[in-house]
Short mmCIF file of C-alpha atoms in Angstrom, two decimals:
data_model
loop_
_atom_site.label_atom_id
_atom_site.label_comp_id
_atom_site.label_asym_id
_atom_site.label_seq_id
_atom_site.Cartn_x
_atom_site.Cartn_y
_atom_site.Cartn_z
CA MET A 1 177.81 60.04 92.74
CA TRP A 2 174.57 61.19 91.10
CA ASN A 3 172.31 64.17 91.29
CA ALA A 4 168.65 63.24 91.57
CA ALA A 5 167.65 64.54 88.12
CA ASP A 6 170.36 62.58 86.30
CA LEU A 7 169.54 59.44 88.25
CA MET A 8 165.84 59.70 87.37
CA ALA A 9 166.75 60.24 83.69
CA ALA A 10 169.06 57.22 83.54
CA ASP A 11 167.98 53.91 81.98
CA PHE A 12 168.92 50.71 83.76
CA PRO A 13 168.33 47.17 82.55
CA GLU A 14 165.82 45.06 84.44
CA PRO A 15 167.36 42.55 86.88
CA ARG A 16 168.30 39.21 85.34
CA TRP A 17 166.37 36.37 86.91
CA ALA A 18 167.53 32.78 87.16
CA VAL A 19 164.06 31.82 88.46
CA PRO A 20 161.55 34.66 88.06
CA GLY A 21 160.01 35.69 91.36
CA PHE A 22 162.50 33.63 93.34
CA PHE A 23 166.17 34.15 92.42
CA ALA A 24 167.38 37.39 90.81
CA GLU A 25 170.90 38.54 89.99
CA GLY A 26 172.97 39.15 93.09
CA VAL A 27 173.33 37.00 96.19
CA SER A 28 170.43 35.02 97.65
CA LEU A 29 170.85 33.30 100.99
CA LEU A 30 168.87 30.03 101.04
CA ALA A 31 168.60 28.74 104.60
CA GLY A 32 166.82 25.83 106.20
CA PRO A 33 167.19 23.18 108.90
CA PRO A 34 169.26 20.04 108.31
CA LYS A 35 167.64 17.34 106.15
CA VAL A 36 164.78 19.61 105.06
CA GLY A 37 165.78 19.12 101.41
CA LYS A 38 167.88 22.20 100.59
CA SER A 39 170.37 20.20 98.52
CA TRP A 40 167.62 18.46 96.53
CA LEU A 41 166.05 21.86 95.88
CA SER A 42 169.28 23.58 94.83
CA LEU A 43 170.50 20.70 92.64
CA GLY A 44 167.09 20.51 91.01
CA LEU A 45 167.24 24.24 90.28
CA GLY A 46 170.69 23.84 88.75
CA LEU A 47 169.50 21.05 86.44
CA ASP A 48 166.35 22.95 85.46
CA VAL A 49 168.08 26.24 84.66
CA ALA A 50 170.89 24.54 82.74
CA ALA A 51 168.33 22.65 80.64
CA GLY A 52 165.76 25.44 80.40
CA ARG A 53 163.05 23.36 82.09
CA PRO A 54 160.45 24.99 84.37
CA ALA A 55 161.76 25.40 87.91
CA PHE A 56 159.64 23.97 90.74
CA GLY A 57 157.71 22.18 87.99
CA SER A 58 155.92 25.29 86.73
CA VAL A 59 158.09 28.46 86.70
CA PRO A 60 159.51 29.16 83.20
CA VAL A 61 163.26 29.90 83.12
CA GLU A 62 165.78 30.92 80.48
CA ALA A 63 168.41 28.27 79.84
CA GLY A 64 172.05 29.03 80.46
CA PRO A 65 175.26 27.75 82.06
CA VAL A 66 175.10 26.90 85.75
CA LEU A 67 177.91 26.33 88.26
CA TYR A 68 176.97 24.06 91.17
CA LEU A 69 179.46 23.73 94.04
CA ALA A 70 178.38 20.58 95.89
CA LEU A 71 180.87 20.90 98.72
CA GLU A 72 179.28 18.36 101.08
CA ASP A 73 178.72 15.64 98.48
CA THR A 74 180.74 13.00 96.69
CA PRO A 75 180.60 12.38 92.92
CA ARG A 76 178.87 9.05 93.55
CA ARG A 77 176.13 10.63 95.66
CA LEU A 78 175.66 13.41 93.12
CA LYS A 79 175.29 10.91 90.29
CA THR A 80 172.61 9.06 92.26
CA ARG A 81 170.71 12.24 93.04
CA MET A 82 170.91 13.55 89.49
CA GLY A 83 169.73 10.22 88.11
CA LYS A 84 166.66 10.45 90.32
CA LEU A 85 165.96 14.09 89.44
CA LEU A 86 166.47 13.58 85.70
CA ALA A 87 164.18 10.52 85.55
CA GLY A 88 165.67 9.30 82.28
CA ARG A 89 166.18 12.72 80.68
CA PRO A 90 169.68 13.54 79.37
CA ALA A 91 171.94 15.42 81.77
CA PRO A 92 172.53 19.03 80.65
CA ARG A 93 176.09 19.79 79.57
CA ASP A 94 175.63 23.39 80.71
CA LEU A 95 175.70 22.30 84.36
CA THR A 96 179.25 22.36 85.76
CA ILE A 97 179.72 20.60 89.09
CA ALA A 98 182.61 20.85 91.56
CA THR A 99 182.96 19.04 94.89
CA GLU A 100 186.00 21.06 96.04
CA PHE A 101 186.58 24.80 95.87
CA PRO A 102 188.89 27.25 97.66
CA ALA A 103 187.53 29.60 100.30
CA LEU A 104 186.34 32.86 98.75
CA PRO A 105 188.88 35.09 100.56
CA GLN A 106 191.72 32.69 99.65
CA GLY A 107 191.30 32.52 95.89
CA GLY A 108 187.73 31.26 95.63
CA ALA A 109 186.32 34.63 94.59
CA ASP A 110 188.93 34.87 91.81
CA ALA A 111 188.19 31.31 90.67
CA LEU A 112 184.47 32.12 90.60
CA ASP A 113 185.16 35.32 88.66
CA ASN A 114 187.28 33.40 86.12
CA TRP A 115 184.56 30.79 85.54
CA LEU A 116 181.94 33.48 84.98
CA THR A 117 184.27 35.31 82.61
CA ARG A 118 184.61 32.11 80.57
CA ASN A 119 180.83 31.65 80.71
CA PRO A 120 179.38 35.13 80.09
CA ASP A 121 175.87 33.72 79.54
CA ALA A 122 175.80 32.02 82.95
CA ARG A 123 172.39 32.17 84.64
CA LEU A 124 173.07 30.70 88.07
CA VAL A 125 175.74 29.83 90.63
CA VAL A 126 174.89 27.62 93.61
CA ILE A 127 177.26 27.19 96.57
CA ASP A 128 176.16 24.29 98.79
CA VAL A 129 177.09 25.04 101.52
CA PHE A 130 178.31 28.57 102.11
CA ALA A 131 180.19 27.61 105.29
CA LYS A 132 182.64 25.61 103.16
CA VAL A 133 183.86 28.70 101.26
CA ARG A 134 183.37 31.63 103.65
CA GLY A 135 186.86 31.26 105.15
CA THR A 136 187.98 32.22 108.63
CA SER A 137 187.33 35.65 110.08
CA PRO A 138 190.32 37.90 110.85
CA PRO A 139 191.06 38.14 114.58
CA GLY A 140 189.42 41.00 116.40
CA VAL A 141 186.67 41.59 113.84
CA ALA A 142 183.13 41.84 115.25
CA ALA A 143 180.84 38.95 114.33
CA TYR A 144 178.40 41.20 112.40
CA ASP A 145 181.21 42.75 110.37
CA ALA A 146 182.74 39.34 109.67
CA ASP A 147 179.42 37.95 108.42
CA TYR A 148 178.78 41.02 106.26
CA ALA A 149 182.25 40.80 104.74
CA ALA A 150 181.91 37.06 104.10
CA ILE A 151 178.83 37.61 101.94
CA GLY A 152 180.60 40.55 100.30
CA TYR A 153 183.13 38.32 98.52
CA ALA A 154 180.35 36.48 96.68
CA LYS A 155 178.31 39.64 96.13
CA GLN A 156 181.12 41.51 94.39
CA VAL A 157 181.51 38.72 91.86
CA ALA A 158 177.75 38.24 91.41
CA ASP A 159 177.22 41.97 90.82
CA ARG A 160 180.14 42.19 88.40
CA HIS A 161 178.63 39.48 86.21
CA SER A 162 174.92 40.18 86.91
CA VAL A 163 174.39 36.54 87.80
CA ALA A 164 172.10 34.97 90.40
CA THR A 165 174.13 33.32 93.15
CA ILE A 166 172.56 31.07 95.79
CA LEU A 167 174.41 30.51 99.06
CA VAL A 168 172.95 27.50 100.88
CA HIS A 169 173.06 28.02 104.63
CA HIS A 170 171.63 26.75 107.92
CA VAL A 171 169.12 28.07 110.44
CA ARG A 172 169.33 28.28 114.21
CA LYS A 173 167.94 25.50 116.37
CA MET A 174 165.56 27.95 118.05
CA GLY A 175 162.59 28.97 115.93
CA SER A 176 161.21 32.49 115.59
CA ASP A 177 158.10 34.27 114.32
CA ASP A 178 160.44 36.30 112.09
CA PHE A 179 161.99 33.91 109.57
CA LEU A 180 164.99 36.25 109.08
CA ALA A 181 165.88 35.78 112.74
CA GLU A 182 166.19 32.03 112.15
CA VAL A 183 169.20 32.38 109.81
CA SER A 184 172.29 31.05 111.60
CA GLY A 185 174.82 33.78 112.37
CA THR A 186 174.35 37.51 112.85
CA ASN A 187 172.08 39.88 110.94
CA GLY A 188 175.14 40.73 108.87
CA LEU A 189 174.45 37.74 106.61
CA ALA A 190 170.91 38.73 105.68
CA GLY A 191 171.91 42.40 105.64
CA ALA A 192 174.60 41.85 103.01
CA ALA A 193 172.58 39.45 100.85
CA ASP A 194 170.24 40.81 98.19
CA ALA A 195 167.56 38.30 99.19
CA THR A 196 167.00 35.82 101.98
CA LEU A 197 164.91 32.67 101.57
CA VAL A 198 164.12 30.26 104.39
CA LEU A 199 162.72 26.81 103.66
CA LYS A 200 160.69 25.59 106.63
CA ARG A 201 158.89 22.35 107.25
CA SER A 202 155.15 22.73 107.33
CA ARG A 203 151.99 20.91 108.30
CA GLY A 204 148.97 20.28 106.15
CA LYS A 205 149.19 19.53 102.45
CA ALA A 206 152.54 21.28 101.90
CA ASP A 207 155.87 19.67 102.74
CA GLY A 208 157.53 23.05 103.10
CA VAL A 209 157.02 26.78 102.86
CA LEU A 210 159.64 28.98 101.18
CA HIS A 211 159.68 32.42 102.83
CA ILE A 212 161.25 35.17 100.68
CA THR A 213 162.26 38.76 101.20
CA GLY A 214 164.78 40.89 99.34
CA ARG A 215 165.70 44.00 97.40
CA ASP A 216 164.46 42.91 93.95
CA VAL A 217 161.99 40.22 94.97
CA ASP A 218 158.61 40.80 96.58
CA GLU A 219 158.19 39.44 100.10
CA ALA A 220 156.20 36.25 99.75
CA GLU A 221 155.49 32.75 101.02
CA HIS A 222 155.28 29.81 98.64
CA ALA A 223 153.99 26.35 99.54
CA LEU A 224 156.07 23.50 98.12
CA SER A 225 155.54 19.78 97.88
CA PHE A 226 158.45 17.34 97.94
CA GLN A 227 158.20 14.34 95.60
CA PRO A 228 160.22 11.50 97.19
CA GLU A 229 160.11 9.34 94.08
CA SER A 230 161.84 12.01 91.96
CA GLY A 231 163.55 14.19 94.56
CA SER A 232 161.79 17.25 93.11
CA TRP A 233 160.23 20.21 94.88
CA LEU A 234 157.03 21.39 93.19
CA LEU A 235 155.30 24.74 93.63
CA LEU A 236 151.72 24.41 94.87
CA ASP A 237 148.99 26.64 93.44
CA GLY A 238 147.46 29.41 95.49
CA PRO A 239 148.50 31.15 98.72
CA ALA A 240 150.73 29.18 101.07
CA GLY A 241 148.08 29.41 103.78
CA ASP A 242 145.72 27.27 101.73
CA HIS A 243 148.18 24.38 101.95
CA THR A 244 149.52 24.69 105.47
CA ILE A 245 146.31 24.14 107.41
CA GLY A 246 144.22 21.03 107.94
CA ASP A 247 142.12 19.58 105.15
CA THR A 248 138.78 20.89 106.48
CA ARG A 249 140.05 24.43 106.96
CA SER A 250 141.78 24.34 103.59
CA THR A 251 138.56 23.25 101.86
CA ILE A 252 136.59 26.00 103.57
CA LEU A 253 139.22 28.64 102.84
CA GLN A 254 139.41 27.76 99.15
CA HIS A 255 135.60 27.82 98.82
CA VAL A 256 135.21 31.18 100.57
CA ARG A 257 138.05 32.62 98.50
CA GLN A 258 136.11 31.66 95.35
CA HIS A 259 132.69 32.58 96.81
CA PRO A 260 133.03 35.65 99.07
CA GLY A 261 130.13 36.04 101.44
CA ALA A 262 129.38 32.32 101.65
CA ARG A 263 127.60 31.06 104.78
CA PRO A 264 128.33 27.77 106.56
CA LYS A 265 125.29 26.06 105.05
CA ASP A 266 126.35 27.14 101.55
CA ILE A 267 129.89 25.92 102.18
CA ALA A 268 128.75 22.56 103.54
CA THR A 269 126.38 22.00 100.62
CA ALA A 270 128.99 22.89 98.00
CA THR A 271 131.87 20.95 99.53
CA GLY A 272 130.13 17.95 101.07
CA LEU A 273 131.38 18.77 104.56
CA ASP A 274 129.22 18.14 107.60
CA TYR A 275 127.18 21.27 108.33
CA ALA A 276 127.71 21.34 112.11
CA ASN A 277 131.45 20.80 111.70
CA THR A 278 131.59 23.49 109.00
CA ARG A 279 129.80 26.01 111.20
CA GLN A 280 132.11 25.33 114.16
CA THR A 281 135.24 25.38 111.98
CA CYS A 282 134.24 28.68 110.36
CA ALA A 283 133.82 30.23 113.81
CA ARG A 284 137.25 28.96 114.90
CA MET A 285 138.85 30.22 111.67
CA ALA A 286 137.32 33.65 112.25
CA LYS A 287 138.73 33.65 115.78
CA ASP A 288 142.17 32.69 114.39
CA GLY A 289 142.06 35.42 111.75
CA GLN A 290 141.80 33.05 108.77
CA LEU A 291 138.27 34.25 107.98
CA SER A 292 136.23 37.34 108.76
CA THR A 293 132.47 37.52 109.20
CA ASP A 294 129.73 40.12 109.41
CA SER A 295 126.49 40.38 111.37
CA THR A 296 124.65 38.28 108.77
CA GLY A 297 126.93 35.29 109.22
CA ALA A 298 128.59 35.66 105.80
CA TYR A 299 132.31 34.83 105.63
CA LEU A 300 135.14 36.48 103.72
CA VAL A 301 138.87 35.83 103.39
CA PRO A 302 140.90 38.72 104.89
CA GLU A 303 143.31 40.40 102.48
CA SER A 304 146.27 39.32 104.63
CA VAL A 305 145.45 35.60 104.28
#
């Protein structure tokens, strides 16, 4: 218990980040539909953090021990995936992999705590998938309370060791405008987690969009591109919206972002697009809220885009 003056006078360390801007200390719920590439993404993060290589191809990280619980994979499949992701680079010895692990309420939380105690410099824990370690709910407990408590086992350990912990999870079959509502289970899961990230398939130039919200991370959307030849997910430059629309709209949006107040003729001349098509597309984009225009016919990118 604190009084307000003492709390304001206290000094607290900044959160420890496994991947700055994406995964901070505490529990992050990473959800997505089947076969979207969650396991490729999480294994790639484990390799990158353990080796100190940039995550998503461009985000600098601090190297440190990583525990990766690949609970739906076999050692043979993991070796194949890692060989693809490493592309000839040596495998980091700071990545510990397990394909079996007890449920968190039945000894798993203690086992996790023991590993982190032996590895005090650990940067990241990944549990793929969370359903394999959450355990069964006690009879008579409401679904929300059971979900909240299930996350709580991992959160207590993560908070004790100030380590980022990713719980890989699934989404519902039914989509939603609110990405948090797509997480399978009750709101107790997202409510107990420090951050929730949902990887969704996209259209346009991006292969996926990673939606993020949380206590220590700013709410954001990041466009990602999947590289089939290497199994890697790469972060695309610029706002996600620039990569999730068609090529013509994306070209127009990027030009107007760099040249506020541009008119269709200016855009067409600079980009090589057909003038009539540019004029019609700009009008449609304004109607869809992707651009705004004034009485002179000049276009701007709204702050929300």
